[in-house]
CSV table of C-alpha atoms and ligand atoms in Angstrom, one decimal:
chain,number,residue,atom,x,y,z
A,1,UNK,CA,19.6,25.0,-4.6
A,2,UNK,CA,22.4,27.4,-3.5
A,3,UNK,CA,24.7,25.1,-1.7
A,4,UNK,CA,25.1,21.6,-1.5
A,5,UNK,CA,27.3,20.3,1.6
A,6,UNK,CA,27.2,17.8,4.3
A,7,UNK,CA,24.3,19.7,6.0
A,8,UNK,CA,22.0,19.2,3.2
A,9,UNK,CA,20.3,15.9,4.0
A,10,UNK,CA,20.2,17.1,7.7
A,11,UNK,CA,18.2,20.0,6.3
A,12,UNK,CA,15.7,17.8,4.8
A,13,UNK,CA,15.4,15.5,7.9
A,14,UNK,CA,14.7,18.4,9.9
A,15,UNK,CA,12.1,19.8,7.6
A,16,UNK,CA,10.4,16.1,7.7
A,17,UNK,CA,10.4,15.9,11.2
A,18,UNK,CA,8.9,19.7,11.6
A,19,UNK,CA,6.4,18.6,8.9
A,20,UNK,CA,7.7,21.4,6.5
A,21,UNK,CA,8.0,18.9,3.8
A,22,UNK,CA,4.7,17.1,2.8
A,23,UNK,CA,4.9,13.6,1.5
A,24,UNK,CA,2.1,12.6,-0.7
A,25,UNK,CA,1.5,9.0,-1.7
A,26,UNK,CA,0.8,8.8,-5.5
A,27,UNK,CA,0.2,4.9,-5.2
A,28,UNK,CA,-3.3,3.4,-6.1
A,29,UNK,CA,-4.2,0.9,-3.1
A,30,UNK,CA,-3.8,-2.7,-4.2
A,31,UNK,CA,-6.7,-5.1,-4.0
A,32,UNK,CA,-8.6,-7.6,-6.0
A,33,UNK,CA,-10.6,-4.8,-7.5
A,34,UNK,CA,-7.8,-2.7,-8.6
A,35,UNK,CA,-8.4,-2.0,-12.4
A,36,UNK,CA,-6.3,-3.6,-14.7
A,37,UNK,CA,-5.3,-3.5,-18.3
A,38,UNK,CA,-7.5,-5.9,-20.7
A,39,UNK,CA,-6.0,-7.0,-24.0
A,40,UNK,CA,-8.1,-8.0,-26.7
A,41,UNK,CA,-8.2,-11.5,-28.3
A,42,UNK,CA,-5.9,-13.1,-29.2
A,43,UNK,CA,-3.4,-11.8,-26.8
A,44,UNK,CA,-3.1,-13.2,-23.2
A,45,UNK,CA,-3.7,-11.3,-20.0
A,46,UNK,CA,-2.0,-11.1,-16.8
A,47,UNK,CA,-3.8,-12.3,-13.7
A,48,UNK,CA,-5.3,-9.6,-11.3
A,49,UNK,CA,-4.1,-9.1,-7.8
A,50,UNK,CA,-5.3,-11.4,-5.3
A,51,UNK,CA,-4.6,-12.4,-1.7
A,52,UNK,CA,-4.7,-15.9,-0.2
A,53,UNK,CA,-4.8,-16.5,3.6
A,54,UNK,CA,-2.2,-19.3,4.6
A,55,UNK,CA,-2.8,-18.6,8.5
A,56,UNK,CA,-4.6,-16.1,10.6
A,57,UNK,CA,-3.8,-16.8,14.2
A,58,UNK,CA,-5.2,-20.3,13.9
A,59,UNK,CA,-4.2,-24.0,13.6
A,60,UNK,CA,-1.9,-23.3,10.4
A,61,UNK,CA,-0.2,-20.5,12.4
A,62,UNK,CA,-1.6,-20.1,15.9
A,63,UNK,CA,0.4,-16.8,16.6
A,64,UNK,CA,0.4,-15.2,13.2
A,65,UNK,CA,-1.2,-14.1,10.1
A,66,UNK,CA,0.6,-14.3,6.8
A,67,UNK,CA,-0.9,-14.5,3.1
A,68,UNK,CA,0.5,-15.5,-0.4
A,69,UNK,CA,-0.1,-12.9,-3.0
A,70,UNK,CA,-1.0,-13.6,-6.7
A,71,UNK,CA,-0.3,-11.0,-9.1
A,72,UNK,CA,0.8,-10.1,-12.5
A,73,UNK,CA,3.8,-7.6,-12.6
A,74,UNK,CA,1.9,-4.8,-14.5
A,75,UNK,CA,-1.0,-4.5,-11.9
A,76,UNK,CA,-2.1,-1.4,-10.1
A,77,UNK,CA,0.6,1.5,-9.8
A,78,UNK,CA,3.4,0.0,-11.1
A,79,UNK,CA,6.6,0.4,-13.4
A,80,UNK,CA,7.4,-0.9,-16.8
A,81,UNK,CA,11.2,-1.7,-17.4
A,82,UNK,CA,12.9,-1.7,-20.5
A,83,UNK,CA,12.8,-5.6,-21.0
A,84,UNK,CA,9.1,-5.1,-20.9
A,85,UNK,CA,9.1,-4.1,-24.8
A,86,UNK,CA,10.6,-5.9,-27.7
A,87,UNK,CA,12.6,-2.5,-28.5
A,88,UNK,CA,14.1,-2.9,-25.1
A,89,UNK,CA,14.7,-6.5,-24.8
A,90,UNK,CA,18.4,-6.2,-24.6
A,91,UNK,CA,17.9,-3.4,-21.6
A,92,UNK,CA,17.4,-3.7,-18.1
A,93,UNK,CA,14.9,-5.7,-15.9
A,94,UNK,CA,13.2,-4.1,-13.1
A,95,UNK,CA,15.8,-5.2,-10.7
A,96,UNK,CA,18.5,-3.4,-12.7
A,97,UNK,CA,17.1,-0.1,-12.8
A,98,UNK,CA,19.6,2.2,-10.8
A,99,UNK,CA,18.0,3.8,-7.8
A,100,UNK,CA,19.7,7.1,-9.0
A,101,UNK,CA,17.0,7.1,-11.8
A,102,UNK,CA,14.2,6.1,-9.5
A,103,UNK,CA,14.6,9.5,-7.3
A,104,UNK,CA,14.4,12.7,-9.0
A,105,UNK,CA,12.5,15.9,-9.7
A,106,UNK,CA,8.9,15.7,-10.7
A,107,UNK,CA,7.2,17.7,-13.1
A,108,UNK,CA,3.4,17.9,-13.6
A,109,UNK,CA,1.8,18.4,-17.0
A,110,UNK,CA,-1.8,19.1,-16.7
A,111,UNK,CA,-4.2,17.8,-19.6
A,112,UNK,CA,-7.1,17.1,-17.2
A,113,UNK,CA,-9.3,19.6,-19.2
A,114,UNK,CA,-8.1,18.2,-22.7
A,115,UNK,CA,-8.8,14.7,-21.5
A,116,UNK,CA,-12.3,15.5,-20.1
A,117,UNK,CA,-13.3,17.2,-23.5
A,118,UNK,CA,-11.8,14.0,-25.3
A,119,UNK,CA,-11.0,10.7,-23.7
A,120,UNK,CA,-8.9,9.9,-26.8
A,121,UNK,CA,-6.8,13.0,-26.3
A,122,UNK,CA,-3.1,12.6,-27.3
A,123,UNK,CA,-0.5,14.8,-25.8
A,124,UNK,CA,1.9,16.0,-28.8
A,125,UNK,CA,5.2,17.3,-29.1
A,126,UNK,CA,4.0,21.0,-29.4
A,127,UNK,CA,2.4,20.8,-25.8
A,128,UNK,CA,5.8,19.7,-24.4
A,129,UNK,CA,7.8,22.5,-26.3
A,130,UNK,CA,5.5,25.2,-25.3
A,131,UNK,CA,5.4,24.0,-21.7
A,132,UNK,CA,9.1,24.4,-21.8
A,133,UNK,CA,9.0,27.8,-23.3
A,134,UNK,CA,6.8,28.9,-20.5
A,135,UNK,CA,8.5,27.1,-17.6
A,136,UNK,CA,12.1,26.3,-18.8
A,137,UNK,CA,13.6,23.2,-19.7
A,138,UNK,CA,12.7,19.9,-17.9
A,139,UNK,CA,15.3,19.2,-15.2
A,140,UNK,CA,17.7,16.5,-15.7
A,141,UNK,CA,16.9,13.2,-14.3
A,142,UNK,CA,13.3,14.2,-14.2
A,143,UNK,CA,10.0,12.4,-14.1
A,144,UNK,CA,7.3,13.9,-16.4
A,145,UNK,CA,4.0,13.3,-14.6
A,146,UNK,CA,0.9,13.7,-16.9
A,147,UNK,CA,-2.5,14.6,-15.1
A,148,UNK,CA,-5.4,13.7,-17.0
A,149,UNK,CA,-8.1,13.4,-14.2
A,150,UNK,CA,-8.2,9.7,-14.8
A,151,UNK,CA,-7.4,8.8,-11.2
A,152,UNK,CA,-11.0,9.7,-10.4
A,153,UNK,CA,-11.9,6.5,-11.9
A,154,UNK,CA,-9.4,4.1,-10.3
A,155,UNK,CA,-11.8,2.2,-8.1
A,156,UNK,CA,-14.3,1.8,-11.0
A,157,UNK,CA,-12.7,-0.5,-13.7
A,158,UNK,CA,-15.5,0.2,-16.2
A,159,UNK,CA,-14.9,4.0,-16.2
A,160,UNK,CA,-11.1,3.5,-16.0
A,161,UNK,CA,-10.6,1.4,-19.0
A,162,UNK,CA,-13.7,3.0,-20.8
A,163,UNK,CA,-14.1,0.2,-23.4
A,164,UNK,CA,-16.6,0.0,-26.1
A,165,UNK,CA,-16.9,-1.9,-29.2
A,166,UNK,CA,-14.2,0.4,-30.8
A,167,UNK,CA,-11.7,-0.4,-28.0
A,168,UNK,CA,-10.4,1.4,-24.9
A,169,UNK,CA,-10.9,5.3,-24.9
A,170,UNK,CA,-8.0,6.7,-22.6
A,171,UNK,CA,-5.6,9.6,-23.1
A,172,UNK,CA,-2.1,9.0,-24.1
A,173,UNK,CA,0.6,10.4,-26.5
A,174,UNK,CA,1.2,10.6,-30.2
A,175,UNK,CA,3.9,8.7,-32.1
A,176,UNK,CA,6.0,11.7,-32.5
A,177,UNK,CA,5.6,12.8,-28.8
A,178,UNK,CA,6.7,9.4,-27.5
A,179,UNK,CA,9.8,9.5,-29.8
A,180,UNK,CA,10.5,13.1,-28.6
A,181,UNK,CA,10.3,12.2,-24.8
A,182,UNK,CA,12.4,9.1,-25.6
A,183,UNK,CA,15.2,10.6,-27.8
A,184,UNK,CA,15.2,14.4,-26.9
A,185,UNK,CA,14.8,14.7,-23.3
A,186,UNK,CA,17.2,14.0,-20.5
A,187,UNK,CA,14.7,12.5,-18.2
A,188,UNK,CA,14.4,9.2,-16.3
A,189,UNK,CA,10.6,8.5,-17.3
A,190,UNK,CA,7.0,9.3,-17.3
A,191,UNK,CA,4.0,8.9,-15.2
A,192,UNK,CA,0.3,8.5,-16.1
A,193,UNK,CA,-2.9,8.2,-14.2
A,194,UNK,CA,-4.4,5.8,-16.6
A,195,UNK,CA,-3.9,2.0,-16.7
A,196,UNK,CA,-1.0,2.2,-19.4
A,197,UNK,CA,1.7,4.6,-20.6
A,198,UNK,CA,-0.1,4.4,-24.1
A,199,UNK,CA,-3.5,5.8,-25.0
A,200,UNK,CA,-6.3,3.2,-24.8
A,201,UNK,CA,-6.5,2.9,-28.6
A,202,UNK,CA,-2.6,3.2,-29.2
A,203,UNK,CA,-2.5,-0.4,-30.7
A,204,UNK,CA,-3.8,1.2,-33.9
A,205,UNK,CA,-0.9,3.6,-34.2
A,206,UNK,CA,2.4,3.0,-36.0
A,207,UNK,CA,4.5,1.8,-34.3
A,208,UNK,CA,1.8,0.2,-32.1
A,209,UNK,CA,1.9,1.4,-28.4
A,210,UNK,CA,4.5,4.1,-29.4
A,211,UNK,CA,5.3,5.3,-25.7
A,212,UNK,CA,6.2,1.8,-24.7
A,213,UNK,CA,8.1,1.2,-27.9
A,214,UNK,CA,10.4,4.4,-27.8
A,215,UNK,CA,10.4,5.2,-24.1
A,216,UNK,CA,11.5,1.6,-23.0
A,217,UNK,CA,13.7,1.3,-26.0
A,218,UNK,CA,15.7,4.5,-24.7
A,219,UNK,CA,16.3,3.1,-21.3
A,220,UNK,CA,13.7,5.4,-19.7
A,221,UNK,CA,10.8,4.0,-17.6
A,222,UNK,CA,7.1,4.4,-17.2
A,223,UNK,CA,4.8,4.3,-14.2
A,224,UNK,CA,1.1,3.9,-14.3
A,225,UNK,CA,-2.2,4.3,-12.3
A,226,UNK,CA,-0.9,7.3,-10.2
A,227,UNK,CA,-3.0,9.2,-7.9
A,228,UNK,CA,-2.9,12.7,-6.2
A,229,UNK,CA,-1.1,14.4,-8.9
A,230,UNK,CA,-3.3,17.5,-8.2
A,231,UNK,CA,-1.6,17.8,-4.9
A,232,UNK,CA,1.8,18.5,-6.3
A,233,UNK,CA,3.1,21.8,-7.7
A,234,UNK,CA,4.1,22.0,-11.2
A,235,UNK,CA,7.9,21.8,-10.6
A,236,UNK,CA,9.8,21.6,-7.3
A,237,UNK,CA,8.8,18.2,-5.9
A,238,UNK,CA,10.8,15.0,-5.5
A,239,UNK,CA,9.7,11.7,-6.6
A,240,UNK,CA,10.7,8.6,-5.1
A,241,UNK,CA,10.0,5.5,-7.1
A,242,UNK,CA,10.2,2.2,-5.2
A,243,UNK,CA,9.7,-1.1,-7.3
A,244,UNK,CA,10.1,-4.3,-6.1
A,245,UNK,CA,13.7,-5.8,-7.5
A,246,UNK,CA,12.2,-8.8,-9.3
A,247,UNK,CA,15.1,-10.5,-10.9
A,248,UNK,CA,14.1,-10.7,-14.6
A,249,UNK,CA,11.0,-8.9,-13.9
A,250,UNK,CA,9.7,-6.7,-16.8
A,251,UNK,CA,7.7,-4.5,-14.2
A,252,UNK,CA,6.5,-4.5,-10.8
A,253,UNK,CA,3.9,-2.9,-8.4
A,254,UNK,CA,5.8,0.2,-7.2
A,255,UNK,CA,5.0,2.5,-4.3
A,256,UNK,CA,5.6,6.2,-5.6
A,257,UNK,CA,6.1,9.1,-3.1
A,258,UNK,CA,6.4,12.6,-3.9
A,259,UNK,CA,8.1,15.0,-1.3
A,260,UNK,CA,6.7,18.6,-1.6
B,1,LIG,MN1,3.0,-2.0,-17.5
């Protein structure tokens, strides 16, 4: 970006109008069949998303249709706010995350080959260090988006969660990597294609669910169940993250757009 002046936004708007900026929707469609996290016993699970008809141009509302929606906070494409985790319990709820942190540069890191070879693949510090050696430092306020190819399963809960009698097998991060992202990087947060920001079997790590523990404890945020990351360049796109500002909310279904 060479100059920044009062015309900058005009240039963006003109480019949008002329179709020179593409907008990719990274949000998974939300329905009763949207795959959701399943916690093992004895932990309590959230309800799935559902929609309830109240009227549909009929006696309860002759000129209109409207619904109640029922949903857990952490359903479908959603954001985790700091208060979601015990390490961030004094931190922000989802309504308190500043918009400046929700709009920023996107960086796409592709681990789809590794995750295809090993569904329990964990991103480690060395992957991020070598990425930066090749591509430069992550930009300030960035969102790191991790491609694993998992979006291909987003309408197939069985494959998406990949459960067997040894737990859920989906890719994630090592303890050291979670700590590195939380403590060493000047970013806003991370995004993943899987159902949660930790690996399926991250309950067995120490601390359990390290990305939740370190990231949310460091006032950084996590987004899950992203799609269309393959349509983004490695760097140079802009992410717009728009959660519902639920007061006291630990997370919320979130619309996520990327401007390319
Ligand atoms: Mn969540």
